[in-house]
Coordinates of C-alpha atoms in Angstrom, one line a residue:
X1 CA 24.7 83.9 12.8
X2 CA 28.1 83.5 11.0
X3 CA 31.1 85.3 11.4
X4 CA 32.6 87.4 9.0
X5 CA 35.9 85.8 6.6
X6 CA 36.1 85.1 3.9
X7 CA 34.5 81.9 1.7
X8 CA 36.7 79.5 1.1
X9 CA 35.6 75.9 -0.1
X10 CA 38.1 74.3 2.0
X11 CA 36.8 75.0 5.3
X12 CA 33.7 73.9 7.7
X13 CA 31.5 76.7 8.9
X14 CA 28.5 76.6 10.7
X15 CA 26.1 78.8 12.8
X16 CA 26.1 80.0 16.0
X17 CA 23.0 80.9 17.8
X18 CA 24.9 83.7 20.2
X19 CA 24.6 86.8 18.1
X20 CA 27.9 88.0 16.6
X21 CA 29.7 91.6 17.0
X22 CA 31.5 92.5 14.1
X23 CA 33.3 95.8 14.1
X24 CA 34.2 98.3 11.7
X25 CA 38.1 97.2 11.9
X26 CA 37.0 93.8 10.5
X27 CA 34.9 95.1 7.5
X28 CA 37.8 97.5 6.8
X29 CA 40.1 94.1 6.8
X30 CA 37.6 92.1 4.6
X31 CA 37.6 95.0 2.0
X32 CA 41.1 96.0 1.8
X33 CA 41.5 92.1 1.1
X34 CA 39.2 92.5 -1.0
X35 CA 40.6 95.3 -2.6
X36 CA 44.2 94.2 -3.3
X37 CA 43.1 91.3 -5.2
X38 CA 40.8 93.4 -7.3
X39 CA 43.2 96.0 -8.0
X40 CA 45.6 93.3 -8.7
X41 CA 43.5 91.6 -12.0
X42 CA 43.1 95.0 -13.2
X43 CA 46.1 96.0 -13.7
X44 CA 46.5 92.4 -15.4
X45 CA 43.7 93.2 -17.1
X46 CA 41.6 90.1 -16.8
X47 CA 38.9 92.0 -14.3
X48 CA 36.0 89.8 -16.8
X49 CA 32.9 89.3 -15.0
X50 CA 33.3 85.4 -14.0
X51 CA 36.9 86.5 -12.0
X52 CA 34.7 89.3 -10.3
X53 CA 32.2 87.2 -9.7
X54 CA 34.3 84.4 -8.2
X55 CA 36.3 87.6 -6.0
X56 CA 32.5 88.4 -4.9
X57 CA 31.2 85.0 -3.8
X58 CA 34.8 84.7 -1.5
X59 CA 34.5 88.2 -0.1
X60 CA 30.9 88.8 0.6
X61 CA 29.2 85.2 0.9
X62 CA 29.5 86.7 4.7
X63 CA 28.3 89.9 4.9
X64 CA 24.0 90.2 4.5
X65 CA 22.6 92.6 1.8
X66 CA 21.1 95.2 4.0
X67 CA 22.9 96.3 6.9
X68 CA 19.9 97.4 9.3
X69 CA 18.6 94.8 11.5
X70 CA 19.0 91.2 10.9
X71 CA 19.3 90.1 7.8
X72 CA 19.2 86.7 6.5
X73 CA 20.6 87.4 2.6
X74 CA 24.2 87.2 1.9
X75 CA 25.1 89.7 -0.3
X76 CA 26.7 87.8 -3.4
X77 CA 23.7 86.1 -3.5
X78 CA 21.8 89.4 -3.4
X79 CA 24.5 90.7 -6.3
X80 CA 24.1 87.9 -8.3
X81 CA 20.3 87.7 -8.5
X82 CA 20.7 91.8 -9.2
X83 CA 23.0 91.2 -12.2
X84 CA 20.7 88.3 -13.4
X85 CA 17.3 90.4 -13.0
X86 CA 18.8 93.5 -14.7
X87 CA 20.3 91.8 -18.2
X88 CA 17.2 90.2 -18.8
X89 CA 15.3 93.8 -18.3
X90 CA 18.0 94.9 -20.6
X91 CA 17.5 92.3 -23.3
X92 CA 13.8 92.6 -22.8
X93 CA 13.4 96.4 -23.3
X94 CA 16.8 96.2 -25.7
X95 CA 14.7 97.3 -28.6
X96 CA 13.1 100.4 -27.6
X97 CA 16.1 102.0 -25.5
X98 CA 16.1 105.0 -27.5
X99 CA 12.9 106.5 -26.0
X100 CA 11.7 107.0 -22.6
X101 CA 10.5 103.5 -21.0
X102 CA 11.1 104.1 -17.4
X103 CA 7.4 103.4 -16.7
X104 CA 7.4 100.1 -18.7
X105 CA 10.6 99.2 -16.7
X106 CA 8.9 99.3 -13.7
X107 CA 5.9 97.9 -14.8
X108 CA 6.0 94.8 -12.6
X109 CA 2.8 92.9 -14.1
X110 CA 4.3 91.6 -17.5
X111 CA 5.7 89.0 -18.2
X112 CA 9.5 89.6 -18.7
X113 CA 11.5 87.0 -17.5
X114 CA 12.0 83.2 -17.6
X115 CA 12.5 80.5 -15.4
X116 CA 14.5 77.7 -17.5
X117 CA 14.4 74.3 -15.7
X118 CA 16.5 71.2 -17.3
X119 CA 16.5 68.0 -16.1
X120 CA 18.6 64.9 -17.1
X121 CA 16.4 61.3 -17.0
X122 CA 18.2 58.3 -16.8
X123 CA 20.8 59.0 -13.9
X124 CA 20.3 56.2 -12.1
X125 CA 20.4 53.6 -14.4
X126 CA 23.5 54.9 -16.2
X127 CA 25.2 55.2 -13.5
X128 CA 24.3 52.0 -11.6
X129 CA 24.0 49.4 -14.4
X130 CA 27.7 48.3 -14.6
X131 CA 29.1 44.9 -14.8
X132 CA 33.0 44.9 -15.6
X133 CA 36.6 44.9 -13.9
X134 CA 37.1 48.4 -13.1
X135 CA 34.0 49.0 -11.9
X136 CA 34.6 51.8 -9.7
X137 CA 35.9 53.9 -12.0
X138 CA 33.3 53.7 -14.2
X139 CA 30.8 54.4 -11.8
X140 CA 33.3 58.3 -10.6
X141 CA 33.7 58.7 -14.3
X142 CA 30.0 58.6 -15.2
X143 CA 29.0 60.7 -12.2
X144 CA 31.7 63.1 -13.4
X145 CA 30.4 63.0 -16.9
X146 CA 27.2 63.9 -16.1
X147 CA 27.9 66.8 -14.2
X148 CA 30.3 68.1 -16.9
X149 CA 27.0 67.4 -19.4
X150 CA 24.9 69.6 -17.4
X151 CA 27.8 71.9 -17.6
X152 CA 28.1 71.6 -21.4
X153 CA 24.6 72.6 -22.0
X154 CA 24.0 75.6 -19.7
X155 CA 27.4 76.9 -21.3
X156 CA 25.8 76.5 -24.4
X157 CA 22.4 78.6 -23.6
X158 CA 24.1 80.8 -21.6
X159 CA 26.7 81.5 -24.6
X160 CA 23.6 81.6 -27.1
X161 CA 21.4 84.1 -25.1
X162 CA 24.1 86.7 -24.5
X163 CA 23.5 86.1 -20.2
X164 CA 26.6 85.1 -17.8
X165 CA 26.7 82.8 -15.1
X166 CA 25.3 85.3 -12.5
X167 CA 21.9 83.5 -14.4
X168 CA 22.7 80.3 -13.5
X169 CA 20.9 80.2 -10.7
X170 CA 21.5 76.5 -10.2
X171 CA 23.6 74.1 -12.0
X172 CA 24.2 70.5 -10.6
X173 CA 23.4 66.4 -9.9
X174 CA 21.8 66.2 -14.0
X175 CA 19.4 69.7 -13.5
X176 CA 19.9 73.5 -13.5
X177 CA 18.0 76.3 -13.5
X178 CA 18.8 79.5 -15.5
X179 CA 17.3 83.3 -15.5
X180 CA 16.5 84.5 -19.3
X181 CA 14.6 87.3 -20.9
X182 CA 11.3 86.9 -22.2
X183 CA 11.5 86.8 -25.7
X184 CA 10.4 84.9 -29.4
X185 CA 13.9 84.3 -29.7
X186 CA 14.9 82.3 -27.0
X187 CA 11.5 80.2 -26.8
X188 CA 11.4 79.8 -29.9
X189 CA 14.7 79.2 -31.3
X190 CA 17.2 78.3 -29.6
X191 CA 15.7 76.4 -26.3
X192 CA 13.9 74.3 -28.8
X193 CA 17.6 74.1 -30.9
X194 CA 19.1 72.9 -28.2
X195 CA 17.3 70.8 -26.6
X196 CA 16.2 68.8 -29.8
X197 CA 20.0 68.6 -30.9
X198 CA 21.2 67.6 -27.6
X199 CA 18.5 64.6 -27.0
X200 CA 19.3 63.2 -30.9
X201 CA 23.1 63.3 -29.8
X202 CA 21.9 61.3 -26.7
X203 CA 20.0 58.8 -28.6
X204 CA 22.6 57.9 -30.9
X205 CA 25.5 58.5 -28.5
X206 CA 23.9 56.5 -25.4
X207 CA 20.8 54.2 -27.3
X208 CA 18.0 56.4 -25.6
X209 CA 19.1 56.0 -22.3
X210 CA 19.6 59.4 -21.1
X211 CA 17.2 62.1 -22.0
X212 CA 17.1 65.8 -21.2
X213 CA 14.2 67.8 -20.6
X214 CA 14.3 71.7 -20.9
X215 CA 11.4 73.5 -20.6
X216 CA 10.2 77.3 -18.7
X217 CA 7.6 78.9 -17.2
X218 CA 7.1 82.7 -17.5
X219 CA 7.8 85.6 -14.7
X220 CA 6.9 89.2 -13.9
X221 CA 8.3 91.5 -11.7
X222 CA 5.7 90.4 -8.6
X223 CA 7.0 86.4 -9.1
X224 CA 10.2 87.7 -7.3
X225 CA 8.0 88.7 -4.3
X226 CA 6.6 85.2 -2.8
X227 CA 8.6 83.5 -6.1
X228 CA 4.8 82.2 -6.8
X229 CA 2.4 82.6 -9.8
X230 CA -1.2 82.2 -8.7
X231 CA -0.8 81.2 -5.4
X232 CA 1.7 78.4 -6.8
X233 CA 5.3 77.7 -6.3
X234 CA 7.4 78.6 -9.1
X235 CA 9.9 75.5 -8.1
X236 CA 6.5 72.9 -8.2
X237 CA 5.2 74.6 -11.7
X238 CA 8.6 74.5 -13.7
X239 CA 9.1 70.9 -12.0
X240 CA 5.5 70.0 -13.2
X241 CA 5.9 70.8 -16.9
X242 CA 9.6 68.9 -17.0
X243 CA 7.9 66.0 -15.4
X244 CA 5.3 66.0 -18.5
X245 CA 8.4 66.6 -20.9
X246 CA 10.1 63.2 -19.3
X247 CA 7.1 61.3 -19.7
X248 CA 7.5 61.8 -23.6
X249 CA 11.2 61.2 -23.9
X250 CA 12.4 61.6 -27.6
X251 CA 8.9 62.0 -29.1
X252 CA 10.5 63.8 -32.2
X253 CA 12.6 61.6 -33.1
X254 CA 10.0 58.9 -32.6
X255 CA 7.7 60.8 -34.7
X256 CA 10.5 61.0 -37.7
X257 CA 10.6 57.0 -38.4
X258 CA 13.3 57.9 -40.7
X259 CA 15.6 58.9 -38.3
X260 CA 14.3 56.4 -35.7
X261 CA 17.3 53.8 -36.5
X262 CA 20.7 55.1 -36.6
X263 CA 22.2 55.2 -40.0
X264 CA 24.4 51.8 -40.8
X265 CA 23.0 50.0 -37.4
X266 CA 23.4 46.9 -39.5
X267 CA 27.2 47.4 -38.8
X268 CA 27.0 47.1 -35.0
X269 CA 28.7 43.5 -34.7
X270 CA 29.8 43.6 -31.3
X271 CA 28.5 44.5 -27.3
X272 CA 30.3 46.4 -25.4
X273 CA 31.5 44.5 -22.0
X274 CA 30.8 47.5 -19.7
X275 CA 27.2 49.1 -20.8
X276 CA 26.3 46.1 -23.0
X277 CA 25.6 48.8 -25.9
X278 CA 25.9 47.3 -29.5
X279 CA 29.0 48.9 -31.2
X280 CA 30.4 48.9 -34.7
X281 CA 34.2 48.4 -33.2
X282 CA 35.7 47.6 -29.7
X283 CA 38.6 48.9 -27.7
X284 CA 40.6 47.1 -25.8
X285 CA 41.3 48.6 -21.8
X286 CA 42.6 46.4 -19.8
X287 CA 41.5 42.5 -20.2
X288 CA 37.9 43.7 -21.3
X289 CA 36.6 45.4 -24.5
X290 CA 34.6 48.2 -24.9
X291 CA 32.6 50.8 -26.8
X292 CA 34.5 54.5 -27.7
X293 CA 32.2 55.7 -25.2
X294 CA 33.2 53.3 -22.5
X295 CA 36.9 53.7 -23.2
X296 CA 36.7 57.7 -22.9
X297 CA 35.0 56.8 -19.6
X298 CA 37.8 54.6 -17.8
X299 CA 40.4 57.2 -19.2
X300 CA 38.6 60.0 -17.5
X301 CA 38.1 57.8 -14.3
X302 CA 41.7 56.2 -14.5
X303 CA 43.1 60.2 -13.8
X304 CA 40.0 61.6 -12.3
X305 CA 42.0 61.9 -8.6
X306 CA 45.0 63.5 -10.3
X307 CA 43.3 66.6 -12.2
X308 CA 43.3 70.1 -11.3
X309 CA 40.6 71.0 -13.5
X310 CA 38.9 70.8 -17.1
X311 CA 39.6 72.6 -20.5
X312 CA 36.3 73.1 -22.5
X313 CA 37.4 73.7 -26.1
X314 CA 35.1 73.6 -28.8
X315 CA 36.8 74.1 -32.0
X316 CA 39.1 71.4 -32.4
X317 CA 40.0 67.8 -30.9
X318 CA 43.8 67.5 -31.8
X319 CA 44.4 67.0 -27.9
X320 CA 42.8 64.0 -27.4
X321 CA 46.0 61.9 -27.7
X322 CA 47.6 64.6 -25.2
X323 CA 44.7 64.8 -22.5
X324 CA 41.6 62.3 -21.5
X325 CA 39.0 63.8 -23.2
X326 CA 35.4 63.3 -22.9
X327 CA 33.1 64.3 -26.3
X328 CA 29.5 66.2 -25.0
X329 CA 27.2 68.0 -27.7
X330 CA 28.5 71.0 -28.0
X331 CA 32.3 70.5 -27.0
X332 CA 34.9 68.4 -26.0
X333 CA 36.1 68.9 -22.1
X334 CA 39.8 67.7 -21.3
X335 CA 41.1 66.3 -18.3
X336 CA 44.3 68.3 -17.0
X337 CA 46.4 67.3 -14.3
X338 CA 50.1 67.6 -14.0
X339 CA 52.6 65.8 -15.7
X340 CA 56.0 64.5 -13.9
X341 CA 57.6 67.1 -16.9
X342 CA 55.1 69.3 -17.5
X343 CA 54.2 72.2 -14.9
X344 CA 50.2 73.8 -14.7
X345 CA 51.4 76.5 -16.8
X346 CA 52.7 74.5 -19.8
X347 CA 49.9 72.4 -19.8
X348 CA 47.7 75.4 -20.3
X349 CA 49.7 76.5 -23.4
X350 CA 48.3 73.7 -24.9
X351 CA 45.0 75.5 -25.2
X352 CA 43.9 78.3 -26.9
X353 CA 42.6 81.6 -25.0
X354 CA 39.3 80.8 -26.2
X355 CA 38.7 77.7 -24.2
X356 CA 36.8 77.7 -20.8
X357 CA 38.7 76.0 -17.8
X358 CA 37.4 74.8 -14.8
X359 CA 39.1 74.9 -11.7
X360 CA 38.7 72.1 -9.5
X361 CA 38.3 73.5 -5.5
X362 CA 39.3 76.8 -6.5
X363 CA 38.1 80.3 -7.4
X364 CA 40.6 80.4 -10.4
X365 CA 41.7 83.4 -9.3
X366 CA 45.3 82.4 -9.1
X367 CA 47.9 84.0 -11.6
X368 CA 48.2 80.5 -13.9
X369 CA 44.7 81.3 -15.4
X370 CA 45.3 84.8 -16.4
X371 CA 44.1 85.0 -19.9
X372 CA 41.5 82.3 -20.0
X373 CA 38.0 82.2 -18.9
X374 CA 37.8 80.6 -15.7
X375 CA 34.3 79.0 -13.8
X376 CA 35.0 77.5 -10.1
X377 CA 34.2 74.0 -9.8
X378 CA 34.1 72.3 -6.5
X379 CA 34.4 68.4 -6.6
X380 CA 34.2 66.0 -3.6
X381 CA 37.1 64.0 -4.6
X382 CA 38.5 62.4 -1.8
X383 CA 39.9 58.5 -2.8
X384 CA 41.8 56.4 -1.2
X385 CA 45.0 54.8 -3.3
X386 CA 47.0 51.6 -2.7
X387 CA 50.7 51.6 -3.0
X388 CA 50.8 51.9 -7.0
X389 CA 49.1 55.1 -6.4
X390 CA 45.8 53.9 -8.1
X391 CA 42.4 54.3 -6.7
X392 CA 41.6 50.9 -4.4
X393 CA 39.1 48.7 -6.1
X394 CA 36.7 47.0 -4.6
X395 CA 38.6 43.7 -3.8
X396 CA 41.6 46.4 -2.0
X397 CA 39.0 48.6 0.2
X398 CA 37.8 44.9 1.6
X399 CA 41.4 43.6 2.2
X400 CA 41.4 47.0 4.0
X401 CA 38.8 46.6 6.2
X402 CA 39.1 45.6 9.8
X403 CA 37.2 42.3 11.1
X404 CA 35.3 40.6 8.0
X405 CA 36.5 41.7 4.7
X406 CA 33.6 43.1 2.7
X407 CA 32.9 46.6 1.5
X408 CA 29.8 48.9 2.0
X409 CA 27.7 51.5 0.3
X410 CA 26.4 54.3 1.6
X411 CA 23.7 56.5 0.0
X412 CA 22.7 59.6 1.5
X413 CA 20.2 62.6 0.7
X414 CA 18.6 65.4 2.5
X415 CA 14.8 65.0 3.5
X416 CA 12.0 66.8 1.6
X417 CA 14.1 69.0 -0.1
X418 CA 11.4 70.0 -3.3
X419 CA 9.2 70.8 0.0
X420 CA 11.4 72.9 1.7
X421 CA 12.1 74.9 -1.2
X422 CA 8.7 75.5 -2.0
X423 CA 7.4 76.0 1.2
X424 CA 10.4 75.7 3.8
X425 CA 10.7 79.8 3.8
X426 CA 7.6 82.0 5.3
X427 CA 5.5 83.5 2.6
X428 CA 7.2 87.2 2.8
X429 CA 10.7 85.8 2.7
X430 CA 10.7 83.8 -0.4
X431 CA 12.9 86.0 -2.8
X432 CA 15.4 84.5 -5.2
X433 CA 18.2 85.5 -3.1
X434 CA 17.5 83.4 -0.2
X435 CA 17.0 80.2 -2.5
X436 CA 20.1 81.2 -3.6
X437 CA 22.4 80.8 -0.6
X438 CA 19.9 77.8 0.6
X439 CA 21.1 76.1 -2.4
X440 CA 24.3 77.4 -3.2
X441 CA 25.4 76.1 1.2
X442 CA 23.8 72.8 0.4
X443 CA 25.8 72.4 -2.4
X444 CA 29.1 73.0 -0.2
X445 CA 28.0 71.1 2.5
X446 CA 28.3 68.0 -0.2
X447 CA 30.4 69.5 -2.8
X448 CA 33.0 70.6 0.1
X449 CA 31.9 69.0 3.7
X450 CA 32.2 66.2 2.4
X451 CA 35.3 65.7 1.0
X452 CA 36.7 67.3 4.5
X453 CA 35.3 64.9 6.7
X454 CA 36.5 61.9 4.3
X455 CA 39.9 63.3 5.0
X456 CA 39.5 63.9 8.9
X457 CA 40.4 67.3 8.3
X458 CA 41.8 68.7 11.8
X459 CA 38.8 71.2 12.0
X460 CA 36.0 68.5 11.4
X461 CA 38.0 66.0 14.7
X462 CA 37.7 69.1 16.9
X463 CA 34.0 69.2 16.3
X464 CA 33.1 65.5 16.7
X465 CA 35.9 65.2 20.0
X466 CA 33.1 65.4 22.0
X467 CA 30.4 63.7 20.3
X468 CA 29.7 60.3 21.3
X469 CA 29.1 58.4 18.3
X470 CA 29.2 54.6 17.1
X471 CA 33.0 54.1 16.8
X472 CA 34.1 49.9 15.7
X473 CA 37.5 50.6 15.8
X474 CA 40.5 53.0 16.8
X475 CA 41.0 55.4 14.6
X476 CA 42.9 55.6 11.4
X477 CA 44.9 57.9 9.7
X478 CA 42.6 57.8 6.5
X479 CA 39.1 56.7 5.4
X480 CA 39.3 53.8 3.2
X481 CA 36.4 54.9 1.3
X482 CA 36.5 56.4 -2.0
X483 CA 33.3 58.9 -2.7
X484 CA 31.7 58.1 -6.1
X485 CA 29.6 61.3 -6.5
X486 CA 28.2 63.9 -3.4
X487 CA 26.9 67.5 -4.5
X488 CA 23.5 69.0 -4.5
X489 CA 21.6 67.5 -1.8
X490 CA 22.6 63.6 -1.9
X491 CA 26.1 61.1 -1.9
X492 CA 27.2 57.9 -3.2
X493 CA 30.4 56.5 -1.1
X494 CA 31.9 53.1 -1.3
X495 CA 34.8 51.9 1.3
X496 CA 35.8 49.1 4.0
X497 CA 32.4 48.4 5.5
X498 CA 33.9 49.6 9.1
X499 CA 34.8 53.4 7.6
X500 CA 31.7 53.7 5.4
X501 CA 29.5 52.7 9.1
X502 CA 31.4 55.1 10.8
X503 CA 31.6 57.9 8.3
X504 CA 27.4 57.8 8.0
X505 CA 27.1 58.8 11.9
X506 CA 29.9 61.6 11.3
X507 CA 27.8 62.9 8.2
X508 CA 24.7 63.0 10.1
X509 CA 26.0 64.6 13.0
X510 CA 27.9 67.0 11.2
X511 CA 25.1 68.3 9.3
X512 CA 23.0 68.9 12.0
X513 CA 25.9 71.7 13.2
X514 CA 26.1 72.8 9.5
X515 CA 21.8 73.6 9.6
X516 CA 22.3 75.0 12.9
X517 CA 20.2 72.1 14.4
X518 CA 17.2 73.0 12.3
X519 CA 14.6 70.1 13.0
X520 CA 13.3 70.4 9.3
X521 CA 16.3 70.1 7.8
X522 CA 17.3 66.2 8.5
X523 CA 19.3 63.9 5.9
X524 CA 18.5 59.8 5.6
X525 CA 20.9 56.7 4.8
X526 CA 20.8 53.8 3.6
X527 CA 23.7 51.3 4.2

């Protein structure tokens, strides 16, 4: 069971097995909360559906969808899934509105809706494959560019379908999945669009090493029951057909000789020092020189600590001598943080009311965005600086350490997760919904945990004051570890070799209490 309060990203909750009691008095307090802030963007008159959504998932990530026995569904999840399901009935039906269709509606045997699945191929050696001063930044600047490419595209087929972001069903780590009407148009046009311009933009951009596959399998109305077609997983069938699109990567453009070689290759004289990529000019960073590509990549990761969020704009790049800026197919996405002279709220003049900004660790609700579009976007971020105020390298977290002076990696990722999403749920419980807050808790156990325990918040020391786990040293005041990427299911972490050992027990331990102890939900390391 968990209480009800209010979601907020900041904060470690977890289950308790006694069964709660939760009184009218505290719903009344939850909804005139509720209330006041609603009432509030209203009157301000930026009540769009993102800001709603956002005021949903913090007020009723706690309270279940049916309110008779126990129930297991949190109702924003239930809301969102609602909203999804009833804009692709809309668009579906959109052309014969005008005469009476409740029948075909209701009909739940055709085939309506689509499951979209994208997957990016490549992560791994993108991010890894590295050789350079500054290494560290490279490696939290291309983890953070690939989760604002994900971001980039699902924007984009969101934007060109007409759907919100209550079809996102899951966005994150390089994949997503997204809710869409059945129709010629969106098979057929612009999936295919979009994927084909976004994998030539890769080619050229990163020499064929990343590659996304989109592809969909089709739903009706009795898919939502055991989320199954034929007796098979929806999860294993759309992850079967992407797995056949990755094993052809770029097959078009292979096809097209023409097109094979990028136009004036000849002029590629030099190799860039970080990603070894050939390159028609270099720029200097530091005492190394490197591709544009490159060079975007340590600006982003040189202010990645600092930012409160990101600016999607895609009309115009006069900003990129103002902001770090980071080029993706279909836009450009700015790094903002705050200047010594410049305050949040000037910084956002800079930007047109048609750009998209993303909060970093907050629900954008807060009067500064009025007047954009705002999308939440949690970020384990947690660093560790030296005295200059710069994220330690690797050579400062082993000066840090205590004992022997090396550093350590840690790489963690829950167990079996494809299998517990396709068959961790019994067979009459596996409704979008639940998937829903499965995923959507993961994701803040990594997204949001994480970055909590890095920072031995008070709440997550009154948990492990009892626990008897491997401790090398006396405490410190902070982790010298800086997290390179955690979100979805897995994490990347780098630090003093001492902190990164003892932080690995702490995760462990601390997600047991987060899955209530569930002995089929179990995460691995390696060290």
């Amino acid at each position: 069971y968990y209480d009800l309060k209010k979601y907020d990203p900041h904060t470690f909750f977890k289950p308790t097995i006694k069964k709660i009691t939760i009184d009218k008095k505290k719903y009344a307090n939850q909804y005139e909360r509720f209330k006041r802030e609603f009432i509030k963007l209203v009157e301000r008159d930026v009540a769009d559906f993102d800001r709603i959504l956002a005021l949903l998932e913090k007020y009723t990530t706690f309270i279940p969808s049916v309110m008779s026995g126990e129930d297991d569904v949190s109702l924003y999840d239930h809301l969102k899934t609602t909203s999804a399901i009833a804009i692709c009935l809309y668009y579906y039906h959109k052309g014969e509105l005008d005469r009476n269709i409740k029948d075909k509606i209701l009909d739940r045997n055709e085939f309506k809706y689509l499951l979209i699945g994208g997957d990016i191929s490549g992560i791994q050696d993108f991010i890894y494959t590295i050789s350079s001063k500054g290494a560290l930044k490279y490696l939290r600047a291309r983890s953070a560019f690939l989760e604002l490419l994900t971001e980039d595209v699902v924007e984009e087929i969101i934007e060109r379908l007409g759907l919100t972001r209550a079809n996102v069903i899951y966005c994150g780590g390089g994949h997503f999945f997204i809710l869409a009407p059945n129709t010629r148009e969106v098979k057929e046009d612009e999936l295919k669009k979009i994927q084909d311009y976004v994998n030539r933009w890769l080619f050229y951009r990163y020499h064929g090493k990343l590659y996304l596959a989109v592809d969909y399998i089709e739903l009706n109305g009795n898919s939502f029951k055991k989320l199954e077609i034929d007796g098979e997983s929806i999860w294993e069938k759309i992850g079967q057909k992407l797995k056949i699109k990755k094993s052809k990567k770029f097959l078009d453009i292979l096809k097209d000789s023409a097109s094979l070689v990028e136009k004036d290759y000849w002029r590629n004289k030099y190799v860039c020092d970080v990603c070894k990529s050939p390159a028609k000019e270099l720029n200097p960073v530091r005492d190394i020189e490197v591709c544009e590509t490159c060079a975007e990549l340590y600006n982003l990761g040189d202010v990645i600590p600092k930012i409160f969020g990101f600016a999607r704009w895609k009309h115009d790049e006069s900003l990129r001598n103002t902001f770090p800026a980071i080029t993706l197919p279909f836009s450009t996405f700015y790094a903002l943080y705050e200047h010594e002279d410049l305050s949040v709220k000037k910084i956002l003049e800079f930007f047109p009311k048609d750009a998209i900004i993303y909060a970093k660790n907050s629900f954008g609700l807060e009067e500064v965005y009025y007047g954009y579009r705002v999308i939440p976007c949690f970020v384990s971020d947690y660093v560790v600086k030296n005295e200059k105020g710069e994220i330690k390298n690797f050579d400062e977290l082993g000066e840090s350490a205590k004992g022997v002076k090396k550093i350590a990696v840690l790489k963690m990722d829950v167990d079996d997760l494809g299998k517990i999403f396709s068959k961790g749920l019994p067979e009459d419980k596996r409704t979008l919904s639940r998937y829903a807050t499965l995923s959507r808790f993961m994701n803040h156990f990594f997204k949001n945990c994480i970055r909590l325990i890095a920072k031995r918040d008070g709440q997550i020391l009154d948990i492990l004051r009892d626990k008897s786990l491997p401790k090398l040293f006396e405490d410190s005041d902070e982790r010298n570890i800086v997290v390179v990427y955690s979100g979805g299911d897995d994490l990347f972490i780098v630090g003093s070799w001492n902190d990164v050992f003892e932080i690995a027990f702490e995760i462990r331990e601390l997600f047991g209490e987060f899955v209530g102890w569930n002995p089929n939900l179990t995460i691995s390391a390696g060290f």
